[in-house]
PDB file of C-alpha atoms and ligand atoms in Angstrom:
ATOM      1  CA  MET A 979      11.767   0.504   9.809  1.00 96.00           C
ATOM      2  CA  GLU A 980      10.726   3.014  12.406  1.00 97.00           C
ATOM      3  CA  ILE A 981       8.729   1.287  15.132  1.00 98.00           C
ATOM      4  CA  ILE A 982       6.434   3.581  17.107  1.00 98.00           C
ATOM      5  CA  ILE A 983       4.888   1.936  20.161  1.00 98.00           C
ATOM      6  CA  GLN A 984       2.186   3.909  21.933  1.00 97.00           C
ATOM      7  CA  PRO A 985       0.460   3.091  25.214  1.00 96.00           C
ATOM      8  CA  THR A 986      -3.035   3.017  23.667  1.00 98.00           C
ATOM      9  CA  THR A 987      -4.670   2.596  20.281  1.00 98.00           C
ATOM     10  CA  GLU A 988      -5.887   6.164  20.559  1.00 98.00           C
ATOM     11  CA  ALA A 989      -2.336   7.464  21.006  1.00 98.00           C
ATOM     12  CA  ALA A 990      -1.062   5.378  18.066  1.00 98.00           C
ATOM     13  CA  VAL A 991      -3.900   6.691  15.891  1.00 98.00           C
ATOM     14  CA  SER A 992      -3.046  10.241  16.834  1.00 98.00           C
ATOM     15  CA  VAL A 993       0.591   9.748  15.739  1.00 97.00           C
ATOM     16  CA  ALA A 994      -0.590   8.278  12.429  1.00 98.00           C
ATOM     17  CA  ALA A 995      -3.054  11.145  11.906  1.00 98.00           C
ATOM     18  CA  ARG A 996      -0.248  13.656  12.514  1.00 97.00           C
ATOM     19  CA  ILE A 997       1.954  11.942   9.915  1.00 97.00           C
ATOM     20  CA  ILE A 998      -0.793  12.132   7.288  1.00 98.00           C
ATOM     21  CA  ALA A 999      -1.792  15.696   8.221  1.00 98.00           C
ATOM     22  CA  ARG A1000       1.840  16.762   7.890  1.00 96.00           C
ATOM     23  CA  LEU A1001       2.043  15.186   4.439  1.00 98.00           C
ATOM     24  CA  LEU A1002      -1.154  16.911   3.242  1.00 98.00           C
ATOM     25  CA  HIS A1003       0.137  20.194   4.640  1.00 97.00           C
ATOM     26  CA  ASP A1004       3.518  19.856   2.892  1.00 97.00           C
ATOM     27  CA  LYS A1005       2.070  18.402  -0.309  1.00 98.00           C
ATOM     28  CA  PRO A1006      -1.605  19.337  -0.814  1.00 98.00           C
ATOM     29  CA  ASP A1007      -1.774  17.241  -4.010  1.00 98.00           C
ATOM     30  CA  ALA A1008      -0.372  14.120  -2.338  1.00 98.00           C
ATOM     31  CA  VAL A1009      -1.248  10.643  -3.598  1.00 98.00           C
ATOM     32  CA  LEU A1010      -2.357   8.380  -0.758  1.00 98.00           C
ATOM     33  CA  GLY A1011      -2.678   4.612  -0.791  1.00 98.00           C
ATOM     34  CA  LEU A1012      -5.517   3.634   1.541  1.00 98.00           C
ATOM     35  CA  ALA A1013      -6.618   0.524   3.398  1.00 98.00           C
ATOM     36  CA  THR A1014      -9.912  -0.786   4.760  1.00 97.00           C
ATOM     37  CA  GLY A1015     -10.812  -3.032   7.713  1.00 95.00           C
ATOM     38  CA  SER A1016     -11.048  -2.327  11.437  1.00 96.00           C
ATOM     39  CA  THR A1017      -7.558  -0.876  11.837  1.00 98.00           C
ATOM     40  CA  PRO A1018      -7.811   2.381   9.827  1.00 98.00           C
ATOM     41  CA  LEU A1019     -11.319   3.229  11.080  1.00 98.00           C
ATOM     42  CA  PRO A1020     -10.230   5.317  14.103  1.00 98.00           C
ATOM     43  CA  LEU A1021      -7.590   6.976  11.915  1.00 98.00           C
ATOM     44  CA  TYR A1022     -10.208   7.978   9.347  1.00 98.00           C
ATOM     45  CA  GLN A1023     -12.355   9.386  12.167  1.00 98.00           C
ATOM     46  CA  ALA A1024      -9.366  11.372  13.441  1.00 98.00           C
ATOM     47  CA  LEU A1025      -8.587  12.696   9.947  1.00 98.00           C
ATOM     48  CA  ILE A1026     -12.215  13.719   9.399  1.00 98.00           C
ATOM     49  CA  ALA A1027     -12.169  15.588  12.718  1.00 98.00           C
ATOM     50  CA  MET A1028      -9.019  17.461  11.638  1.00 98.00           C
ATOM     51  CA  ASN A1029     -10.905  19.108   8.774  1.00 97.00           C
ATOM     52  CA  LEU A1030      -7.994  18.823   6.350  1.00 98.00           C
ATOM     53  CA  ASP A1031      -8.121  20.020   2.755  1.00 98.00           C
ATOM     54  CA  TRP A1032      -8.450  16.979   0.466  1.00 98.00           C
ATOM     55  CA  SER A1033      -9.429  18.957  -2.640  1.00 98.00           C
ATOM     56  CA  LYS A1034      -6.201  18.131  -4.495  1.00 98.00           C
ATOM     57  CA  VAL A1035      -5.510  14.724  -2.943  1.00 98.00           C
ATOM     58  CA  THR A1036      -5.662  11.537  -5.040  1.00 98.00           C
ATOM     59  CA  THR A1037      -6.241   8.134  -3.448  1.00 98.00           C
ATOM     60  CA  PHE A1038      -5.720   4.536  -4.513  1.00 98.00           C
ATOM     61  CA  ASN A1039      -7.167   1.780  -2.369  1.00 98.00           C
ATOM     62  CA  LEU A1040      -5.269  -1.418  -1.821  1.00 98.00           C
ATOM     63  CA  ASP A1041      -7.896  -3.986  -2.553  1.00 98.00           C
ATOM     64  CA  GLU A1042     -11.475  -5.066  -3.196  1.00 97.00           C
ATOM     65  CA  TYR A1043     -13.481  -8.271  -3.135  1.00 96.00           C
ATOM     66  CA  ILE A1044     -14.282  -9.802  -6.513  1.00 96.00           C
ATOM     67  CA  GLY A1045     -17.960 -10.426  -7.141  1.00 92.00           C
ATOM     68  CA  LEU A1046     -19.479  -8.050  -4.586  1.00 91.00           C
ATOM     69  CA  PRO A1047     -21.524  -5.281  -6.167  1.00 90.00           C
ATOM     70  CA  ARG A1048     -20.123  -1.833  -5.335  1.00 91.00           C
ATOM     71  CA  ALA A1049     -23.227  -1.069  -3.299  1.00 92.00           C
ATOM     72  CA  HIS A1050     -22.864  -4.205  -1.145  1.00 93.00           C
ATOM     73  CA  PRO A1051     -22.462  -3.043   2.469  1.00 93.00           C
ATOM     74  CA  GLN A1052     -19.211  -5.041   2.794  1.00 93.00           C
ATOM     75  CA  SER A1053     -17.626  -3.916  -0.469  1.00 95.00           C
ATOM     76  CA  TYR A1054     -14.574  -1.748   0.065  1.00 96.00           C
ATOM     77  CA  HIS A1055     -16.278   0.898  -2.108  1.00 97.00           C
ATOM     78  CA  SER A1056     -19.054   1.137   0.470  1.00 97.00           C
ATOM     79  CA  PHE A1057     -16.544   1.049   3.309  1.00 97.00           C
ATOM     80  CA  MET A1058     -14.463   3.927   1.949  1.00 98.00           C
ATOM     81  CA  TRP A1059     -17.372   6.188   1.072  1.00 98.00           C
ATOM     82  CA  GLU A1060     -19.145   5.539   4.335  1.00 98.00           C
ATOM     83  CA  ASN A1061     -16.122   5.895   6.594  1.00 98.00           C
ATOM     84  CA  LEU A1062     -14.030   8.537   4.862  1.00 98.00           C
ATOM     85  CA  PHE A1063     -14.810   9.968   1.456  1.00 98.00           C
ATOM     86  CA  GLN A1064     -18.341  11.254   2.095  1.00 98.00           C
ATOM     87  CA  HIS A1065     -17.001  13.218   5.080  1.00 98.00           C
ATOM     88  CA  ILE A1066     -14.146  15.043   3.316  1.00 98.00           C
ATOM     89  CA  ASN A1067     -13.828  17.374   0.330  1.00 98.00           C
ATOM     90  CA  ILE A1068     -12.084  14.922  -2.013  1.00 98.00           C
ATOM     91  CA  PRO A1069     -13.278  15.146  -5.650  1.00 98.00           C
ATOM     92  CA  LYS A1070     -14.951  11.896  -6.685  1.00 98.00           C
ATOM     93  CA  GLU A1071     -12.708  11.584  -9.742  1.00 98.00           C
ATOM     94  CA  ASN A1072      -9.597  11.548  -7.512  1.00 98.00           C
ATOM     95  CA  VAL A1073     -10.731   8.358  -5.757  1.00 98.00           C
ATOM     96  CA  HIS A1074      -9.562   4.993  -7.099  1.00 98.00           C
ATOM     97  CA  ILE A1075     -10.750   1.692  -5.681  1.00 98.00           C
ATOM     98  CA  PRO A1076     -10.249  -1.626  -7.481  1.00 98.00           C
ATOM     99  CA  ASP A1077     -13.414  -2.693  -9.302  1.00 96.00           C
ATOM    100  CA  GLY A1078     -14.321  -6.238  -8.323  1.00 94.00           C
ATOM    101  CA  HIS A1079     -16.967  -6.220 -11.052  1.00 92.00           C
ATOM    102  CA  ALA A1080     -14.715  -5.177 -13.932  1.00 94.00           C
ATOM    103  CA  PRO A1081     -15.526  -7.212 -17.072  1.00 94.00           C
ATOM    104  CA  ASP A1082     -11.825  -7.885 -17.697  1.00 96.00           C
ATOM    105  CA  ILE A1083     -10.111  -8.057 -14.319  1.00 96.00           C
ATOM    106  CA  PRO A1084      -6.526  -8.717 -15.509  1.00 97.00           C
ATOM    107  CA  LYS A1085      -6.815  -5.639 -17.751  1.00 98.00           C
ATOM    108  CA  PHE A1086      -8.309  -3.643 -14.916  1.00 97.00           C
ATOM    109  CA  CYS A1087      -5.312  -4.640 -12.757  1.00 98.00           C
ATOM    110  CA  SER A1088      -2.710  -3.566 -15.307  1.00 98.00           C
ATOM    111  CA  ASP A1089      -4.634  -0.297 -15.904  1.00 98.00           C
ATOM    112  CA  TYR A1090      -4.635   0.315 -12.133  1.00 98.00           C
ATOM    113  CA  GLU A1091      -0.839   0.116 -12.137  1.00 98.00           C
ATOM    114  CA  ILE A1092      -0.715   2.578 -15.038  1.00 98.00           C
ATOM    115  CA  LYS A1093      -3.043   4.996 -13.203  1.00 98.00           C
ATOM    116  CA  ILE A1094      -0.839   4.913 -10.097  1.00 98.00           C
ATOM    117  CA  HIS A1095       2.170   5.615 -12.280  1.00 98.00           C
ATOM    118  CA  GLU A1096       0.393   8.444 -14.146  1.00 98.00           C
ATOM    119  CA  ALA A1097      -0.610  10.014 -10.820  1.00 98.00           C
ATOM    120  CA  GLY A1098       3.096  10.270 -10.007  1.00 98.00           C
ATOM    121  CA  GLY A1099       3.288   7.248  -7.707  1.00 98.00           C
ATOM    122  CA  ILE A1100       2.047   6.891  -4.156  1.00 98.00           C
ATOM    123  CA  ASP A1101       3.445   9.333  -1.587  1.00 98.00           C
ATOM    124  CA  LEU A1102       2.207   7.453   1.446  1.00 98.00           C
ATOM    125  CA  GLN A1103       0.743   3.973   1.564  1.00 98.00           C
ATOM    126  CA  LEU A1104      -1.344   3.156   4.618  1.00 98.00           C
ATOM    127  CA  LEU A1105      -1.365  -0.523   5.595  1.00 98.00           C
ATOM    128  CA  GLY A1106      -2.981  -2.821   8.119  1.00 98.00           C
ATOM    129  CA  ILE A1107      -1.653  -6.330   8.654  1.00 98.00           C
ATOM    130  CA  GLY A1108      -3.478  -9.657   8.628  1.00 96.00           C
ATOM    131  CA  THR A1109      -3.044 -12.171  11.453  1.00 95.00           C
ATOM    132  CA  ASP A1110      -1.076 -14.188   8.876  1.00 95.00           C
ATOM    133  CA  GLY A1111       1.151 -11.214   8.003  1.00 97.00           C
ATOM    134  CA  HIS A1112      -0.642 -10.229   4.788  1.00 97.00           C
ATOM    135  CA  ILE A1113      -0.469  -6.645   3.530  1.00 98.00           C
ATOM    136  CA  GLY A1114      -3.142  -5.586   1.091  1.00 98.00           C
ATOM    137  CA  PHE A1115      -4.470  -9.046   0.331  1.00 97.00           C
ATOM    138  CA  ASN A1116      -1.040 -10.423  -0.466  1.00 98.00           C
ATOM    139  CA  GLU A1117      -1.291 -13.647   1.453  1.00 97.00           C
ATOM    140  CA  PRO A1118       1.703 -15.704   2.632  1.00 97.00           C
ATOM    141  CA  THR A1119       3.801 -17.022  -0.286  1.00 97.00           C
ATOM    142  CA  SER A1120       2.810 -14.032  -2.471  1.00 98.00           C
ATOM    143  CA  SER A1121       5.664 -12.937  -4.692  1.00 98.00           C
ATOM    144  CA  LEU A1122       7.536 -10.115  -3.012  1.00 98.00           C
ATOM    145  CA  THR A1123       7.667  -8.307  -6.377  1.00 98.00           C
ATOM    146  CA  SER A1124       4.018  -8.891  -7.326  1.00 98.00           C
ATOM    147  CA  ARG A1125       1.849  -6.257  -8.991  1.00 98.00           C
ATOM    148  CA  THR A1126      -1.903  -5.583  -8.823  1.00 98.00           C
ATOM    149  CA  ARG A1127      -3.675  -8.847  -9.565  1.00 98.00           C
ATOM    150  CA  ILE A1128      -6.265 -11.409  -8.476  1.00 97.00           C
ATOM    151  CA  LYS A1129      -5.510 -13.297  -5.268  1.00 97.00           C
ATOM    152  CA  THR A1130      -7.286 -16.065  -3.402  1.00 97.00           C
ATOM    153  CA  LEU A1131      -7.750 -15.446   0.322  1.00 96.00           C
ATOM    154  CA  THR A1132      -6.499 -17.978   2.843  1.00 94.00           C
ATOM    155  CA  GLN A1133      -9.025 -19.755   5.044  1.00 93.00           C
ATOM    156  CA  GLN A1134      -7.599 -17.817   7.980  1.00 92.00           C
ATOM    157  CA  THR A1135      -8.334 -14.461   6.315  1.00 93.00           C
ATOM    158  CA  CYS A1136     -11.842 -15.609   5.346  1.00 94.00           C
ATOM    159  CA  ALA A1137     -12.397 -16.627   8.982  1.00 93.00           C
ATOM    160  CA  ASP A1138     -10.948 -13.318  10.253  1.00 91.00           C
ATOM    161  CA  ASN A1139     -13.175 -11.309   7.911  1.00 92.00           C
ATOM    162  CA  ALA A1140     -16.317 -13.334   8.614  1.00 93.00           C
ATOM    163  CA  ARG A1141     -17.047 -10.838  11.408  1.00 91.00           C
ATOM    164  CA  PHE A1142     -18.017  -8.275   8.751  1.00 90.00           C
ATOM    165  CA  PHE A1143     -20.340 -10.708   6.939  1.00 91.00           C
ATOM    166  CA  GLY A1144     -23.205 -12.879   8.170  1.00 86.00           C
ATOM    167  CA  SER A1145     -20.995 -15.979   8.130  1.00 88.00           C
ATOM    168  CA  GLU A1146     -17.675 -17.263   6.798  1.00 89.00           C
ATOM    169  CA  ARG A1147     -19.498 -18.769   3.814  1.00 89.00           C
ATOM    170  CA  GLU A1148     -20.422 -15.288   2.606  1.00 91.00           C
ATOM    171  CA  VAL A1149     -16.831 -13.985   2.487  1.00 92.00           C
ATOM    172  CA  PRO A1150     -15.710 -13.873  -1.160  1.00 94.00           C
ATOM    173  CA  HIS A1151     -12.590 -15.993  -1.726  1.00 95.00           C
ATOM    174  CA  HIS A1152     -11.185 -13.871  -4.511  1.00 96.00           C
ATOM    175  CA  VAL A1153      -9.926 -10.321  -4.397  1.00 97.00           C
ATOM    176  CA  ILE A1154      -8.061  -7.734  -6.417  1.00 98.00           C
ATOM    177  CA  THR A1155      -5.046  -6.461  -4.512  1.00 98.00           C
ATOM    178  CA  MET A1156      -2.153  -4.145  -5.210  1.00 98.00           C
ATOM    179  CA  GLY A1157       0.962  -6.273  -5.329  1.00 98.00           C
ATOM    180  CA  ILE A1158       3.814  -6.234  -2.853  1.00 98.00           C
ATOM    181  CA  GLY A1159       6.012  -4.665  -5.531  1.00 98.00           C
ATOM    182  CA  THR A1160       3.360  -1.967  -6.017  1.00 98.00           C
ATOM    183  CA  ILE A1161       3.215  -1.268  -2.275  1.00 98.00           C
ATOM    184  CA  MET A1162       7.010  -1.171  -1.977  1.00 98.00           C
ATOM    185  CA  GLU A1163       7.203   1.607  -4.578  1.00 98.00           C
ATOM    186  CA  ALA A1164       5.314   4.011  -2.305  1.00 98.00           C
ATOM    187  CA  ARG A1165       7.621   6.776  -1.110  1.00 98.00           C
ATOM    188  CA  GLN A1166       6.471   6.323   2.491  1.00 98.00           C
ATOM    189  CA  ILE A1167       4.740   3.401   4.148  1.00 98.00           C
ATOM    190  CA  LEU A1168       2.716   3.608   7.338  1.00 98.00           C
ATOM    191  CA  LEU A1169       1.601   0.293   8.793  1.00 98.00           C
ATOM    192  CA  LEU A1170      -0.816   0.299  11.714  1.00 98.00           C
ATOM    193  CA  ALA A1171      -1.554  -2.661  13.982  1.00 98.00           C
ATOM    194  CA  PHE A1172      -3.666  -2.722  17.102  1.00 98.00           C
ATOM    195  CA  GLY A1173      -4.590  -5.501  19.506  1.00 98.00           C
ATOM    196  CA  CYS A1174      -3.015  -8.725  20.742  1.00 98.00           C
ATOM    197  CA  GLN A1175      -4.313 -10.783  17.806  1.00 97.00           C
ATOM    198  CA  LYS A1176      -1.753  -8.968  15.609  1.00 98.00           C
ATOM    199  CA  ALA A1177       1.222  -9.383  17.981  1.00 98.00           C
ATOM    200  CA  ARG A1178       2.684 -12.523  16.437  1.00 98.00           C
ATOM    201  CA  ALA A1179       2.444 -11.318  12.810  1.00 98.00           C
ATOM    202  CA  VAL A1180       3.915  -7.954  13.843  1.00 98.00           C
ATOM    203  CA  ALA A1181       6.880  -9.492  15.694  1.00 98.00           C
ATOM    204  CA  GLU A1182       7.642 -11.811  12.785  1.00 98.00           C
ATOM    205  CA  ALA A1183       7.393  -8.962  10.287  1.00 98.00           C
ATOM    206  CA  ILE A1184       9.724  -6.665  12.243  1.00 98.00           C
ATOM    207  CA  GLU A1185      12.177  -9.040  13.879  1.00 98.00           C
ATOM    208  CA  GLY A1186      11.936 -12.191  11.792  1.00 98.00           C
ATOM    209  CA  PRO A1187      13.540 -13.057   8.471  1.00 98.00           C
ATOM    210  CA  ILE A1188      12.292 -11.437   5.271  1.00 98.00           C
ATOM    211  CA  THR A1189      10.063 -14.101   3.857  1.00 98.00           C
ATOM    212  CA  SER A1190       6.990 -14.383   1.673  1.00 98.00           C
ATOM    213  CA  MET A1191       5.558 -16.501   4.524  1.00 98.00           C
ATOM    214  CA  ASN A1192       5.042 -13.168   6.293  1.00 98.00           C
ATOM    215  CA  PRO A1193       4.538 -10.660   3.459  1.00 98.00           C
ATOM    216  CA  ALA A1194       4.803  -7.658   5.817  1.00 98.00           C
ATOM    217  CA  SER A1195       8.417  -8.659   6.567  1.00 98.00           C
ATOM    218  CA  VAL A1196       9.334  -7.221   3.146  1.00 98.00           C
ATOM    219  CA  LEU A1197       8.891  -3.752   4.685  1.00 98.00           C
ATOM    220  CA  GLN A1198      12.325  -4.303   6.250  1.00 98.00           C
ATOM    221  CA  MET A1199      13.583  -3.518   2.730  1.00 98.00           C
ATOM    222  CA  HIS A1200      11.717  -0.193   2.531  1.00 98.00           C
ATOM    223  CA  GLN A1201      13.699   2.946   3.308  1.00 96.00           C
ATOM    224  CA  THR A1202      10.948   4.909   5.022  1.00 96.00           C
ATOM    225  CA  ALA A1203       8.477   2.439   6.517  1.00 98.00           C
ATOM    226  CA  LYS A1204       6.903   3.422   9.828  1.00 98.00           C
ATOM    227  CA  VAL A1205       4.993   0.960  11.988  1.00 98.00           C
ATOM    228  CA  CYS A1206       2.569   2.427  14.528  1.00 98.00           C
ATOM    229  CA  LEU A1207       1.535  -0.016  17.257  1.00 98.00           C
ATOM    230  CA  ASP A1208      -0.396  -0.043  20.490  1.00 98.00           C
ATOM    231  CA  GLU A1209       1.107  -1.975  23.406  1.00 98.00           C
ATOM    232  CA  ALA A1210      -0.988  -5.070  22.713  1.00 98.00           C
ATOM    233  CA  ALA A1211       0.228  -5.371  19.119  1.00 98.00           C
ATOM    234  CA  ALA A1212       3.821  -4.768  20.287  1.00 98.00           C
ATOM    235  CA  ALA A1213       3.615  -7.417  23.019  1.00 98.00           C
ATOM    236  CA  LYS A1214       5.739 -10.040  21.259  1.00 98.00           C
ATOM    237  CA  LEU A1215       8.552  -7.729  20.124  1.00 98.00           C
ATOM    238  CA  GLN A1216      11.873  -8.667  21.721  1.00 98.00           C
ATOM    239  CA  ARG A1217      13.285  -5.190  21.188  1.00 98.00           C
ATOM    240  CA  ALA A1218      10.251  -3.216  22.308  1.00 98.00           C
ATOM    241  CA  ASP A1219      12.283  -1.334  24.944  1.00 97.00           C
ATOM    242  CA  TYR A1220      14.787  -0.230  22.341  1.00 97.00           C
ATOM    243  CA  PHE A1221      12.009   0.946  19.980  1.00 97.00           C
ATOM    244  CA  ARG A1222      10.376   2.926  22.818  1.00 97.00           C
ATOM    245  CA  TRP A1223      13.732   4.474  23.739  1.00 95.00           C
ATOM    246  CA  VAL A1224      14.416   5.522  20.146  1.00 95.00           C
ATOM    247  CA  TYR A1225      10.995   7.148  19.830  1.00 94.00           C
ATOM    248  CA  ASP A1226      11.260   8.939  23.184  1.00 93.00           C
ATOM    249  CA  HIS A1227      14.660  10.345  22.193  1.00 92.00           C
ATOM    250  CA  LYS A1228      13.797  11.427  18.681  1.00 88.00           C
ATOM    251  CA  PRO A1229      15.560  14.700  17.897  1.00 84.00           C
ATOM    252  CA  GLU A1230      13.063  17.531  17.467  1.00 79.00           C
ATOM    253  CA  TRP A1231      13.918  17.956  13.785  1.00 75.00           C
ATOM    254  CA  GLN A1232      12.919  14.359  13.158  1.00 75.00           C
ATOM    255  CA  ASP A1233       9.452  14.768  14.612  1.00 70.00           C
ATOM    256  CA  PHE A1234       6.311  14.726  12.488  1.00 69.00           C
TER     257      PHE A1234
HETATM  258  C1  LIG B1060      -7.590  -4.052   3.793  1.00 75.70           C
HETATM  259  C2  LIG B1060      -6.299  -4.720   3.737  1.00 75.70           C
HETATM  260  C3  LIG B1060      -5.938  -5.794   4.701  1.00 75.70           C
HETATM  261  C4  LIG B1060      -6.221  -5.412   6.148  1.00 75.70           C
HETATM  262  C5  LIG B1060      -5.887  -6.563   7.084  1.00 75.70           C
HETATM  263  C6  LIG B1060      -6.189  -6.224   8.521  1.00 75.70           C
HETATM  264  O1  LIG B1060      -7.694  -3.065   2.792  1.00 75.70           O
HETATM  265  O2  LIG B1060      -5.532  -4.407   2.878  1.00 75.70           O
HETATM  266  O3  LIG B1060      -4.570  -6.104   4.565  1.00 75.70           O
HETATM  267  O4  LIG B1060      -5.452  -4.285   6.479  1.00 75.70           O
HETATM  268  O5  LIG B1060      -6.621  -7.692   6.714  1.00 75.70           O
HETATM  269  O6  LIG B1060      -7.564  -6.063   8.675  1.00 75.70           O
HETATM  270  P1  LIG B1060      -8.164  -5.448   9.983  1.00 75.70           P
HETATM  271  O7  LIG B1060      -7.712  -4.048  10.062  1.00 75.70           O
HETATM  272  O8  LIG B1060      -9.663  -5.540   9.807  1.00 75.70           O
HETATM  273  O9  LIG B1060      -7.670  -6.275  11.114  1.00 75.70           O
END
């Protein structure tokens, strides 16, 4: 894993935006795996401001709540269109977001896997991390080889996400999420984490054992996973000084 610690969230976002801009420059028809939530919001704003060409890009979102109509303000469909897609030139047919209203959800999930495969696989998967270490909505104890499927959120995730809804009672308990095996097949992974509330999950994922109790720890097995952190999210890393040193001494040819 490449751990990139930046002094501020803004600086970490700018590194992440550069990584994605570089990919779209090198591969205009790239396939991106996208995330929702608070973490990617400033990144999406940065990408919109960069005026990149998304006309050949294909996207697959990680997850969606089951039971929320697409038009619900908290559905991940609404989130993605409001915060990214309506501001860029991506063709509508290139956008894929799990359908929490599909009549046959298990079939939808296996079809989603097929669509990712048919698109050539994901070039870069963007991830946030839950306070319990989840990636996508793969909660602790998820199989590390899981595929797209239905998951039940933990009480902690429902409580964390209550801030987007009127109350915790309104947070759907069930979701569709890409599996950990699906995520691990992406050619590049870029995990972002900002703020002190993520520090423990981040430290366990990077420096702890690989365990389904912290699903993000599986990224230790990925060959090209980058983790972009602000200082607050990096606060519990024992080797933070080493990670900073490595980044500051990156050879020019390794830069993005
Ligand atoms: C969202 C997703 C989740 C979030 C995680 C962190 O698509 O896959 O894993 O990335 O719950 O959420 P925020 O960024 O709101 O703290």
